[in-house]
Coordinates of N, CA and C and ligand atoms in Angstrom, one line a residue:
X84 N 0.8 -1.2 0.0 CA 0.0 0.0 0.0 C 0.9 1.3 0.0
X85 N 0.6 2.0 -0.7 CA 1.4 3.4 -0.7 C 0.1 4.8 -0.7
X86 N 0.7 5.2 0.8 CA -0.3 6.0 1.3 C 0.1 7.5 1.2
X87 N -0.5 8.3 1.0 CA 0.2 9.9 1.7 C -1.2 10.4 2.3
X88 N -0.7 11.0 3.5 CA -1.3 11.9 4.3 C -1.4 13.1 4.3
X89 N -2.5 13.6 4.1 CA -2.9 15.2 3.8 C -3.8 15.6 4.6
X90 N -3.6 17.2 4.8 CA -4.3 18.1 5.8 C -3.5 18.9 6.7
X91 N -4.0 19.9 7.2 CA -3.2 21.3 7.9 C -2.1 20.4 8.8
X92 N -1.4 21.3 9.2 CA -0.5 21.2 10.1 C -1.3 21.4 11.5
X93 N -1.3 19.9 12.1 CA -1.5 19.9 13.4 C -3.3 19.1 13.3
X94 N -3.3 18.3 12.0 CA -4.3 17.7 11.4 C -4.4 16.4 12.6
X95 N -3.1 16.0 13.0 CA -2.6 14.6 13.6 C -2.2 13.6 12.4
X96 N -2.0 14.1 11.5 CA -1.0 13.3 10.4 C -0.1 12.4 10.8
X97 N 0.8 12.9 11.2 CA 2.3 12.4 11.8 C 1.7 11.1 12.7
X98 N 1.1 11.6 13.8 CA 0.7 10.7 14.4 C -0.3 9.3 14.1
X99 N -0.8 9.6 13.3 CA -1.8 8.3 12.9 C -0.8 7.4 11.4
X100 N -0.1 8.4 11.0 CA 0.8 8.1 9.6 C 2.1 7.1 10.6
X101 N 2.1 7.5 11.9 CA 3.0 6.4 12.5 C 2.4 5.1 12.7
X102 N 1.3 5.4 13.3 CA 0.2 3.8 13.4 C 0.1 3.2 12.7
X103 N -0.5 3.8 10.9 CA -0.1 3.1 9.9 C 1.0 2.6 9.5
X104 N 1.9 2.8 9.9 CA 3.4 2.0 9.5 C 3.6 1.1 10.6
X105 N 3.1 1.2 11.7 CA 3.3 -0.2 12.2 C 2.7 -1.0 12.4
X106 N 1.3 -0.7 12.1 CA 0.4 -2.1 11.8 C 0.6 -2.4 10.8
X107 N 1.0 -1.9 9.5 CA 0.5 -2.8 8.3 C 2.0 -2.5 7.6
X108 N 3.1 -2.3 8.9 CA 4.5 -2.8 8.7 C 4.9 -2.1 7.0
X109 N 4.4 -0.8 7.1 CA 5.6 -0.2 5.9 C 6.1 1.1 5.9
X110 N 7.1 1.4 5.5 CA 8.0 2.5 6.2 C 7.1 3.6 6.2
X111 N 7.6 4.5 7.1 CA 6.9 5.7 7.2 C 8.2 6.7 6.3
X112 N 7.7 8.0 5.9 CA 8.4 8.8 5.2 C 8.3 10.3 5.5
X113 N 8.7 10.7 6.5 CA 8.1 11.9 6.8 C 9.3 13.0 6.4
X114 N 8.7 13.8 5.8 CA 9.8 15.1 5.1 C 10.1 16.0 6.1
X115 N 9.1 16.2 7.2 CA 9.6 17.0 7.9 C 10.6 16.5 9.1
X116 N 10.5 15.4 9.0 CA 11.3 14.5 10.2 C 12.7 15.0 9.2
X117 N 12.9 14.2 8.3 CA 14.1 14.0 7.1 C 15.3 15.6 6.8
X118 N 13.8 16.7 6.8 CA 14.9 18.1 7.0 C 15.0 18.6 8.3
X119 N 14.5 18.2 9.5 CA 14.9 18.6 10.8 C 16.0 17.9 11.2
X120 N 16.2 16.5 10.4 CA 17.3 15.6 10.7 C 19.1 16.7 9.9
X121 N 18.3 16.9 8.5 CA 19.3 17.6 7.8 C 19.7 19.0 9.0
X122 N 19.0 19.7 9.3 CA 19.4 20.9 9.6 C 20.0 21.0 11.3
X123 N 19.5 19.5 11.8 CA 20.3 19.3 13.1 C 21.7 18.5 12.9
X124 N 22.1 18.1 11.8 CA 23.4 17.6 11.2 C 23.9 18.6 10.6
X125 N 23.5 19.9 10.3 CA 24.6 20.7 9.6 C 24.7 20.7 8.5
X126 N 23.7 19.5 7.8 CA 24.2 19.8 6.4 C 24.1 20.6 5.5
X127 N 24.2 20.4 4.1 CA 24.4 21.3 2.9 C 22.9 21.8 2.8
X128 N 22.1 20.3 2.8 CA 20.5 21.0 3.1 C 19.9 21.4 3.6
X129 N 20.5 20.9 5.1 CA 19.6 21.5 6.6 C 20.3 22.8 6.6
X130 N 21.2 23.6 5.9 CA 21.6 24.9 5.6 C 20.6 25.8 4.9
X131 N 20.5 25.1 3.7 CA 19.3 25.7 2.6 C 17.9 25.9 3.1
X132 N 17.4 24.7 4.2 CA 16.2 24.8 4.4 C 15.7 25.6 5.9
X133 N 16.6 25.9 6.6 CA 16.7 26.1 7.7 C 15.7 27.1 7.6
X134 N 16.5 28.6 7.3 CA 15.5 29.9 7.4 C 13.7 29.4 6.6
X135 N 13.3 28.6 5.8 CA 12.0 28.4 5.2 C 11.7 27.8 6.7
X136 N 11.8 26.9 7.2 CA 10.9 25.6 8.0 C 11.0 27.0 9.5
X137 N 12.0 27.6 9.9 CA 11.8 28.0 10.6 C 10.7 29.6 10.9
X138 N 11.0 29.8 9.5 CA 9.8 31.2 8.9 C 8.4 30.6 9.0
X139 N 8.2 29.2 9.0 CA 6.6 28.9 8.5 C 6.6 28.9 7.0
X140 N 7.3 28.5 6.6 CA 7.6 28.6 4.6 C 7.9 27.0 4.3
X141 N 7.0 26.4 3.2 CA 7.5 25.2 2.9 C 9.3 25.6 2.6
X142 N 10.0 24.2 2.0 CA 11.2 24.2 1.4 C 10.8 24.3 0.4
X143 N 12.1 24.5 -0.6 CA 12.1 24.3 -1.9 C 11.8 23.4 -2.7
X144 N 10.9 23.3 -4.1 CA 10.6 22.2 -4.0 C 11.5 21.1 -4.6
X145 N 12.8 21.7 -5.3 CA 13.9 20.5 -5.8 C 14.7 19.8 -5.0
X146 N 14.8 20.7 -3.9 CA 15.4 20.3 -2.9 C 14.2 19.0 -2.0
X147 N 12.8 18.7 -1.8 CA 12.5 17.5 -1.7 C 11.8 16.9 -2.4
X148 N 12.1 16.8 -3.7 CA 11.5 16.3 -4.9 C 13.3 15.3 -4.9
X149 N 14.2 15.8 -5.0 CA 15.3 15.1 -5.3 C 15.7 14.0 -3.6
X150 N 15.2 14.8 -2.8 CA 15.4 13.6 -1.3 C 14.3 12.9 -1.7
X151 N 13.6 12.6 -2.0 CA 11.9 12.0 -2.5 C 13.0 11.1 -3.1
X152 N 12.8 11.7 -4.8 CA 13.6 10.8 -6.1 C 14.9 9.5 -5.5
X153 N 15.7 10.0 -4.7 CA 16.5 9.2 -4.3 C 16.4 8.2 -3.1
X154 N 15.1 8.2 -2.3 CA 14.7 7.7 -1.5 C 13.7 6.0 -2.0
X155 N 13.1 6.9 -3.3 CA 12.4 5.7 -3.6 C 13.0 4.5 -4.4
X156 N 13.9 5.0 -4.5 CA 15.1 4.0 -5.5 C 15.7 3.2 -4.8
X157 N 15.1 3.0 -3.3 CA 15.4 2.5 -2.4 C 14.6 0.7 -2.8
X158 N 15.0 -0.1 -2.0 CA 14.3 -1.2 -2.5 C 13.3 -1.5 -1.1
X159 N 13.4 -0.4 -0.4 CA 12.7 -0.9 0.9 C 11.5 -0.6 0.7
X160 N 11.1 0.7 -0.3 CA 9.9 1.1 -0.1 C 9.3 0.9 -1.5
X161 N 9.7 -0.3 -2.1 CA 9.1 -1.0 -3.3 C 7.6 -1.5 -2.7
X162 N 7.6 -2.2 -1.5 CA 6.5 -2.3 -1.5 C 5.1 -2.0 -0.8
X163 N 5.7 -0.5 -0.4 CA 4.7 0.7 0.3 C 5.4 1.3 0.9
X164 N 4.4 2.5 1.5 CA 5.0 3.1 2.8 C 3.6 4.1 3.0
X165 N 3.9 4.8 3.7 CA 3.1 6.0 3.8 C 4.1 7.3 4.1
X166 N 3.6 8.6 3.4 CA 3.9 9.8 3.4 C 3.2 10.6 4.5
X167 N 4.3 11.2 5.2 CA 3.7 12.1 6.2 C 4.2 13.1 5.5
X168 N 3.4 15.0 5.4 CA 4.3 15.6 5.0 C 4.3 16.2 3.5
X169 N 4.1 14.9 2.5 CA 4.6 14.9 1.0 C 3.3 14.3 0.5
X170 N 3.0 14.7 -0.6 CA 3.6 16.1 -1.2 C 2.7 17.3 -0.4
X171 N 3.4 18.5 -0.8 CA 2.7 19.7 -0.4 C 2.6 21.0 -1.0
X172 N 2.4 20.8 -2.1 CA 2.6 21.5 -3.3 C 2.2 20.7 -4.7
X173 N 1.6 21.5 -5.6 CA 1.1 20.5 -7.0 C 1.8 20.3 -7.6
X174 N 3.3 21.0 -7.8 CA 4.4 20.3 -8.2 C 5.3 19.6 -7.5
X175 N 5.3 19.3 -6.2 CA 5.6 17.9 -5.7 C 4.9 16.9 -6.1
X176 N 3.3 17.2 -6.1 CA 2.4 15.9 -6.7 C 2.4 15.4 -8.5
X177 N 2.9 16.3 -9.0 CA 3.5 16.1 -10.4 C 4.2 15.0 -10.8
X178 N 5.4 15.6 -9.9 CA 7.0 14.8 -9.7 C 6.7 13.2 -9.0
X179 N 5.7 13.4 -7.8 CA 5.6 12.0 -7.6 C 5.0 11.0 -8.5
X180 N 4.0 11.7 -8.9 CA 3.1 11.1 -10.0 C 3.8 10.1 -11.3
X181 N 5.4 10.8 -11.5 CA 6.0 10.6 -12.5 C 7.0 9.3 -12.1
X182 N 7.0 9.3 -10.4 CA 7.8 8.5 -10.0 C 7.5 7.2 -9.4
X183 N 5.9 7.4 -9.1 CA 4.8 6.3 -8.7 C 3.7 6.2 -8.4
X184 N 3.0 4.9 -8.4 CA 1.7 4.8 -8.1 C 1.0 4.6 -6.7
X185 N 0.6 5.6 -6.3 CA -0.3 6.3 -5.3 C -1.8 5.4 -4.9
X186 N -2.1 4.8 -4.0 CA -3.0 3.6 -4.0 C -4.0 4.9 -3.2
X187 N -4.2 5.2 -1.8 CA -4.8 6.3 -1.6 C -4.4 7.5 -0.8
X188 N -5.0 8.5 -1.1 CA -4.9 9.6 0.0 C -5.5 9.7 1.1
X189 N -5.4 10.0 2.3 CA -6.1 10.1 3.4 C -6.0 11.6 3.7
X190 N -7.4 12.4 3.6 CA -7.1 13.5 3.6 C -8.0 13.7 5.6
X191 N -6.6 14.2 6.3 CA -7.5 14.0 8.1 C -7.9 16.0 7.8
X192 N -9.2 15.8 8.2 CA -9.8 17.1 8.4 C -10.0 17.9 9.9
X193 N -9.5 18.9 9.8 CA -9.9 19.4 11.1 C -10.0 21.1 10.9
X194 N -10.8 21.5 11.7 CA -11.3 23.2 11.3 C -10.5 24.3 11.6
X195 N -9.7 25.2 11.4 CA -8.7 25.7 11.4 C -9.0 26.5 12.6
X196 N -9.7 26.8 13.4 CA -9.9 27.1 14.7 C -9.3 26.5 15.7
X197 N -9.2 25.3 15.5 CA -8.7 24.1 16.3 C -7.0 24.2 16.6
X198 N -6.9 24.2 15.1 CA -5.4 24.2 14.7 C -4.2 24.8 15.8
X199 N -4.6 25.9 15.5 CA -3.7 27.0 16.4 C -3.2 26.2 18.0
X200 N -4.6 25.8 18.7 CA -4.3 25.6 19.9 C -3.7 24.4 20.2
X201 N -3.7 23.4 19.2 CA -3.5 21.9 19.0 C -1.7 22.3 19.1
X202 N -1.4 23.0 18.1 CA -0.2 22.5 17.4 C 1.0 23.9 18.8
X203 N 0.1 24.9 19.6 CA 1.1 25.6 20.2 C 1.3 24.6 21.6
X204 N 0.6 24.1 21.7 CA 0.8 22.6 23.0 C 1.2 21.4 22.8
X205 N 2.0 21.6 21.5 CA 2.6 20.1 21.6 C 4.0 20.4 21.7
X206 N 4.4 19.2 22.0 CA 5.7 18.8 22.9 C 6.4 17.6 21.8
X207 N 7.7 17.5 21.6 CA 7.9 16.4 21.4 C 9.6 16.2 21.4
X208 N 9.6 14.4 21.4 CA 11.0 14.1 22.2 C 12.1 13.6 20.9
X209 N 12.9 15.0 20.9 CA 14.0 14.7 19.9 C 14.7 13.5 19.7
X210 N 14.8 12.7 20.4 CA 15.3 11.3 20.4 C 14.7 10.2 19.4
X211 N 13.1 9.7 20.4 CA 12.7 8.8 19.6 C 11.5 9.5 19.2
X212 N 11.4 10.4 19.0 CA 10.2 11.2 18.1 C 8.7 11.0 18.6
X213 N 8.4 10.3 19.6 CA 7.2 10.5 20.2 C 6.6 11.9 20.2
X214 N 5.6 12.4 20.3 CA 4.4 13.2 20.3 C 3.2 13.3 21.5
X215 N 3.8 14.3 22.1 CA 2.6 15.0 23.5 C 2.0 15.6 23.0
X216 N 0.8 16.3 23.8 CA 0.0 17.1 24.0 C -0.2 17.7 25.5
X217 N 0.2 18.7 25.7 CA -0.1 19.2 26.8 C -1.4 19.0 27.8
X218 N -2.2 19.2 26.6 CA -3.7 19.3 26.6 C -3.9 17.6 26.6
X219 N -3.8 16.9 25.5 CA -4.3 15.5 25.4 C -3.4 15.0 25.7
X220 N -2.3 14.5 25.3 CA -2.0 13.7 25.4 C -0.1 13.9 26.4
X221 N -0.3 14.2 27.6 CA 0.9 15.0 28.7 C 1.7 13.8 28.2
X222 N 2.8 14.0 28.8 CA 3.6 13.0 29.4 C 3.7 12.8 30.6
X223 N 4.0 11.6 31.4 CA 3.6 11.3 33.0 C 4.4 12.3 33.8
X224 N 5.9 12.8 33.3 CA 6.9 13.3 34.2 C 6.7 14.7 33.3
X225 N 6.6 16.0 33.8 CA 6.6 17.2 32.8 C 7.9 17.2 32.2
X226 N 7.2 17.8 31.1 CA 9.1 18.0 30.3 C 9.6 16.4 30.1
X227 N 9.5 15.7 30.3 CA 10.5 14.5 29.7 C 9.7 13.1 29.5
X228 N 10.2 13.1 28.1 CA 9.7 11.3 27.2 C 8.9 10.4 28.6
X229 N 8.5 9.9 28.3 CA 7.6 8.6 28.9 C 8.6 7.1 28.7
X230 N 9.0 7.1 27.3 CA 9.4 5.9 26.8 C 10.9 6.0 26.8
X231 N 11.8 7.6 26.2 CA 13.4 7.6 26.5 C 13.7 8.0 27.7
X232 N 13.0 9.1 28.2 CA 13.6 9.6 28.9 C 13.9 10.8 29.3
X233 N 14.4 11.4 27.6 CA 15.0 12.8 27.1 C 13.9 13.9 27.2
X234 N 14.5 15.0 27.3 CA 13.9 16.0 27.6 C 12.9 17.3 26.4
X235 N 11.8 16.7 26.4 CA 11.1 17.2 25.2 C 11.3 18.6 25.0
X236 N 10.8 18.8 23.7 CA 11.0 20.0 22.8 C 9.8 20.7 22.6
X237 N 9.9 22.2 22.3 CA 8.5 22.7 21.7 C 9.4 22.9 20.7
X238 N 9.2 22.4 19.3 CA 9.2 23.0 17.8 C 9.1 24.4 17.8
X239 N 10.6 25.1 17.3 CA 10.1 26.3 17.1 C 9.2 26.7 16.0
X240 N 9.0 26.0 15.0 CA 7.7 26.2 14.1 C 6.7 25.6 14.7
X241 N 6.8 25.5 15.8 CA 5.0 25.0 16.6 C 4.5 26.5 17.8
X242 N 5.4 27.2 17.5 CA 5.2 28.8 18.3 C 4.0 29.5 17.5
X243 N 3.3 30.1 19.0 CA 2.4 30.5 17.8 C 2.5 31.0 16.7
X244 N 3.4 32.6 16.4 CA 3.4 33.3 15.7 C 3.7 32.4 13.8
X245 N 4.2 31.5 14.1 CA 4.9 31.0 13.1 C 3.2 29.9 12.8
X246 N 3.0 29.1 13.7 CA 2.1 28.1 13.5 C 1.0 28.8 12.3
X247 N 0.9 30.5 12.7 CA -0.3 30.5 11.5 C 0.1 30.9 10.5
X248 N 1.4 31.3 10.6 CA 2.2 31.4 8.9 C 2.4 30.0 8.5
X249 N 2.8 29.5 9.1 CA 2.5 27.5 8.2 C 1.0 27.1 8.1
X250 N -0.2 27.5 8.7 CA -1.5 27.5 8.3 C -2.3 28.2 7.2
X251 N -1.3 29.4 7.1 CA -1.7 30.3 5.5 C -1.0 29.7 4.7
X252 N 0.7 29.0 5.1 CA 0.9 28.4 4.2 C 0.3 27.1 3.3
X253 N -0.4 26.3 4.3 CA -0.8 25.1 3.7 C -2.4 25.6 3.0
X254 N -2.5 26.8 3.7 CA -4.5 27.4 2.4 C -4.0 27.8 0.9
X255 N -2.8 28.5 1.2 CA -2.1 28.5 -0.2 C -1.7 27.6 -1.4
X256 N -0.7 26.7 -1.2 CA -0.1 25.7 -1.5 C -0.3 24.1 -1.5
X257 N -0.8 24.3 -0.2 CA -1.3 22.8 -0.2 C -2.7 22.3 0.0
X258 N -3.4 23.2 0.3 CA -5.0 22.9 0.1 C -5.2 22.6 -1.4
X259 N -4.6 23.0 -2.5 CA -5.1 22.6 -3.9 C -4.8 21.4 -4.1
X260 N -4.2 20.4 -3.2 CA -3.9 19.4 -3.8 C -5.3 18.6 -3.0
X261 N -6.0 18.9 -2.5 CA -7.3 18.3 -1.9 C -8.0 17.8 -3.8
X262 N -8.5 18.9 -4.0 CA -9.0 18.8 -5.6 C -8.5 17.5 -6.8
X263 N -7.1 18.4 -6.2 CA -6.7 17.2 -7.5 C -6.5 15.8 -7.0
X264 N -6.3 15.8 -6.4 CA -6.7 14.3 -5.7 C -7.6 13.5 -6.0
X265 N -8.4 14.4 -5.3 CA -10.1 13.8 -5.3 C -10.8 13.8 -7.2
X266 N -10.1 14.7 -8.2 CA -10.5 14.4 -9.3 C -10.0 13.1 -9.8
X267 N -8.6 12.4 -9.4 CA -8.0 11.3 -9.4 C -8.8 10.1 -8.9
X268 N -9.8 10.4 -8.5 CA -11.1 9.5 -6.8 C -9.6 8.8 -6.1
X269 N -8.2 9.4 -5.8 CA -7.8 8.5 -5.0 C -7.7 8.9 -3.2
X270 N -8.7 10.5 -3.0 CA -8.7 10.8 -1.6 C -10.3 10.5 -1.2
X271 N -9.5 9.6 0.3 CA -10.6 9.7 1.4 C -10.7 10.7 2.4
X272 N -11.6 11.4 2.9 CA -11.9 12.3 3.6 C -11.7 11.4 5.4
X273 N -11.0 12.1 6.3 CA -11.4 11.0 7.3 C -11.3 12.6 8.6
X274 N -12.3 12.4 9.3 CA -12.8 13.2 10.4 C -11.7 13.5 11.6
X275 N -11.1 14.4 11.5 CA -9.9 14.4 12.5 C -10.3 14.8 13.7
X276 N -11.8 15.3 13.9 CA -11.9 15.3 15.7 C -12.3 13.7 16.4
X277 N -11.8 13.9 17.5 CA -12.0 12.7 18.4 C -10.7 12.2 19.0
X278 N -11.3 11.1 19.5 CA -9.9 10.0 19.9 C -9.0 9.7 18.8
X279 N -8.0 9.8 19.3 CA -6.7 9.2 18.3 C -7.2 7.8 17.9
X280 N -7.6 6.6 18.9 CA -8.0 5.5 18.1 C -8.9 5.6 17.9
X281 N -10.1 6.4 17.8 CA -11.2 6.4 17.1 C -11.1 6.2 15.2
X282 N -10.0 7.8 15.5 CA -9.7 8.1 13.7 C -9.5 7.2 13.4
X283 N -8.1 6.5 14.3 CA -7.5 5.1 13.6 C -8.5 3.8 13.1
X284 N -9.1 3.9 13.9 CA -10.5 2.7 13.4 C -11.1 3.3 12.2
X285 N -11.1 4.5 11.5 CA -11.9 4.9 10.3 C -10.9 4.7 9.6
X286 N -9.5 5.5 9.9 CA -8.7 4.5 8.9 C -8.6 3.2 8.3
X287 N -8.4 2.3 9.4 CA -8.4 0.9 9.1 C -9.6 1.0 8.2
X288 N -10.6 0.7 8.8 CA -12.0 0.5 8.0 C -11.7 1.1 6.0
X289 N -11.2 2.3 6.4 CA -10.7 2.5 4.6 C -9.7 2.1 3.7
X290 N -8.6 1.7 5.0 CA -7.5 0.9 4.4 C -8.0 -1.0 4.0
X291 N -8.7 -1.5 5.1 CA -9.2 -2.7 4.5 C -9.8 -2.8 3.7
X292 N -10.6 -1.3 3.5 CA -11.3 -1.9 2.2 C -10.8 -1.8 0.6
X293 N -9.7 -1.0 0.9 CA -8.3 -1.5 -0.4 C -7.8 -2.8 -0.9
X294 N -7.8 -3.2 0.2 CA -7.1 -4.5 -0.2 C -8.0 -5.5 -1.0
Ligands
AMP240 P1 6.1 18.9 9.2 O1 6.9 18.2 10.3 O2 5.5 18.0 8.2 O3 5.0 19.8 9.8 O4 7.1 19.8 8.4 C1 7.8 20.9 9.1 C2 8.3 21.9 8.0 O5 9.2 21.2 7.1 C3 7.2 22.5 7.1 O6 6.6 23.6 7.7 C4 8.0 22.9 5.9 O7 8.8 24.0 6.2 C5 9.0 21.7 5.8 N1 8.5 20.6 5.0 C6 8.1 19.4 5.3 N2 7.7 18.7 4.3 C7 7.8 19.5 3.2 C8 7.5 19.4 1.8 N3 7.0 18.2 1.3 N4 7.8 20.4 1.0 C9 8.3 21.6 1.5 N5 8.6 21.8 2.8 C10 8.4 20.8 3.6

């Protein structure tokens, strides 16, 4: 199955796009994990991309059209994965288009009211990448992982001021890929309020019936 995940920032993408990879056991791919990796190593990219991700600005798009391109030539993810992340832009969905076949979209909806307060209360543990919520989902000890240990983070693109320049960013740029999607019939709509395993049960229910 090859999935990508669509919807605002702070949709709970990341989070349910991890569940999906470990129930039905296929890599996860997340672009924003991949340039926070780049720009906490120093590199040539986590250089280029640094001032966009931290403005509230997607990256460039050749710069993750070409980490995409060389990712998939991987032989791991021949036979799925799911996208957190990607694409987010109609010329990333172009490029992928040209690179592979897309079984469905899962588009998680949630009302942009929501958004703002979701995404300035989350917490998360640079280590093994777990995901709090201040609000929903704490961790037992304040400030530190449940499962490592380490001492969680607030994302400085999860501040507010920046969170709603990545919210105008995604009404811009990446809301049109809702359309084209759905002209393709390969997006499901799935209701992002509730329980985390609630959603996840509407997922399954849409992923089983793929198969
Ligand atoms: P995320 O963790 O998915 O919220 O991504 C964090 C930030 O990384 C975004 O706000 C963008 O600046 C950048 N980013 C992640 N994925 C992409 C992408 N597919 N295209 C461009 N920028 C991206």
């Amino acid at each position: 199955m090859k999935i990508i995940m669509l919807g605002p920032p702070g949709a709970g993408k990341g989070t349910q796009a991890k569940k999906i990879s470990k129930k039905y056991d296929i890599p996860l791919i997340s672009t924003g994990d991949i340039l926070r990796k780049e720009i906490r190593e120093r590199t040539k990219i986590g250089e280029k991309v640094k001032e966009y991700i931290n403005d509230g600005k997607l990256a460039p798009d050749d710069i993750v059209i070409a980490i995409i391109k060389e990712l998939l030539e991987k032989s791991d993810y021949k036979n799925g994965y799911v996208f957190d992340g990607f694409p987010r832009t109609l010329i990333q969905a172009f490029e992928l288009d040209k690179l592979d076949v897309i079984n469905i979209v899962l588009y998680i909806n949630v009302p942009f009211k929501e958004l703002v307060n979701r995404l300035s209360s989350r917490r998360n543990c640079p280590k093994c990448g777990k995901l709090y919520n201040l609000v929903f989902v704490p961790p037992k000890k304040k400030g530190i992982c449940d499962i490592c240990g380490t001492s969680l983070i607030h994302r400085e693109d999860d501040k507010e001021e920046i969170v709603i320049k990545r919210i105008n960013t995604y009404h811009e740029q990446t809301e049109p890929l809702i359309n084209y999607y759905k002209k393709k019939k390969l997006l499901e709509e799935i209701n992002g309020i509730g329980k985390i395993e609630e959603i996840f049960n509407n997922i399954e229910n849409v992923l089983e019936n793929l198969k």
